[in-house]
Structures are given as structure tokens and as C-alpha cells.
DNA sequence: AAACTAACTTACATAAAGTAACCAAAGGGG
DNA sequence: CCCCTTTGGTTACTTTATGTAAGTTAGTTT
């Protein structure tokens, strides 16, 4: 019997983080709005997966998408309040990694 | 050009979390040592993936494995100091999820 | 000896992610 | 008008990760 007595909100948050790149995308956006191609070249993600992740994050209300009808079109992705509230999580991961994670291997 | 200017320790920590179940396994072990079958039934993970994750976490020095040569054999998994230090990360995820994550959808 | 238990492992199936090529809209140049 | 460029994608196909179910090993109970 597979029963989970774990809080479903917590499980959902963990599931979100367990998608590759999600945390790094939020991390990149913490320093301000970014364009698709900027995010794409700042982490080793493929365009396909980046567009999937951005849709997913937008759907969860973590990221918002703003279209500037210039030429060529410019689209900026930024964090919502919900996304900004994620900062402490990333800060703790960063602190833990500085103390405990080794570079080798 | 795919360059990452992100700290490799941070990237490694995020990569670890981006493996499904990793965070939930650590979360389960925060409340004390647990056996294989106990973890297996407390989250919806398959035995195969659980044994992979435990090996991975052991390899990273986050989890330790102790064999009790009783009969039938009993094996306990527990967190190392490195694993226990991960608690604040999970606590922040939990807090974020309580405030921002909705149950529906 | 047959059945049971814990902790795995193996073989096979499906889902997620990576790669590379292609597409659409909005100019710009000739 | 036709061809070229740019951004922000999508599509088709391959590889990797995860899921499912059955099998394995070692010792125990019936």
C-alpha cells in the first residue's frame, strides 16, 4: 500500500523542483527579467525544454511573460510575487552547497 | 554558446534535487533512521528507484547505511551530518509551499 | 520441503529530456 | 516582390530516466 502522509502542497513544491532546470531558471530570474535567448544561453538547457519549463512556471503563477511588440519581437520573463518568494529556498540550497558539496567527482 | 557562470557546487546541489524522490527521501529520514520497506511504503516510489536513490545519496555522503545481521536482515538508512544540514532547505520549501502552493489542479 | 520475509536486481515498457532541423512574424535590402 | 535576418518558438527523432512486475538471495518459520 503506497500511502503518502506528506502534505500535498509540499509534495507539489518538491515535484516542481524535481523537474530538471526549474530551480536554475528561477535562480536566473531572481536577478531581474530575462529574455528567452538570455536564459537559454546562461544555462545549458535546450530551447525545447526551456519553453516547456517557462510554460509550466507561468501556469503555476511563478513566472510572468511580457511581450514587447518591437521588431524583432522581444519577450521578457520575470518572477511574480510567488516566484520571488522562492528566493529563500534557493538561498538555503546555495548555503548548503557551499558548506557541503564538493566540486570533484 | 552554452556557458554557465553559476557556481558548480550550487549546480550540483540543484541537480541532486532535480532527481525525482530525492528530497522526499531526505525528508522522511529527517524524522530518524528508516528501513528500506518503510521508506518504500511512505512515498509512492518503486523499489528499483529507491535503491538507486539510496545508493546515490550514500555516494554523496548524505545517507548512511547500517546493516543489522539479524534475521531477517535489517538495514537502516539514516542521514549523515551533511544530510541533516539539508533540513533548512526542506523547511524553506515547506514554508513556501504552505504560503503559495494551492492544492487544486 | 514449501512458504515467508527483507532487500534488492533484472527485463521490459513508458515518460521525460536532448538534438537538430524547421517554422512564423516582422522588418530590410535590392 | 523575393530573399535575408532575428526572436521565440515547434516538430521529429534519439537517448536517458522512471515505472512495473517478476525473479533472486539468505535465513526462518511451518
CSV table of C-alpha atoms (C1' of nucleotides) in Angstrom, one decimal, chain A residues 35-36 51 55 65 73 75 77, chain D residues 6-13:
chain,number,residue,atom,x,y,z
A,35,UNK,CA,14.6,37.1,-22.4
A,36,UNK,CA,14.2,33.6,-23.8
A,51,UNK,CA,9.8,26.7,-23.5
A,55,UNK,CA,5.0,27.5,-19.7
A,65,UNK,CA,5.6,36.6,-19.7
A,73,UNK,CA,9.6,40.8,-31.1
A,75,UNK,CA,9.6,38.7,-24.8
A,77,UNK,CA,10.1,36.6,-18.5
D,6,DT,C1',16.1,37.9,-35.8
D,7,DT,C1',13.4,36.1,-31.9
D,8,DG,C1',10.9,32.7,-30.0
D,9,DG,C1',9.4,29.1,-30.6
D,10,DT,C1',7.7,23.8,-32.7
D,11,DT,C1',8.5,19.1,-34.8
D,12,DA,C1',10.5,14.6,-35.5
D,13,DC,C1',13.6,11.6,-33.8
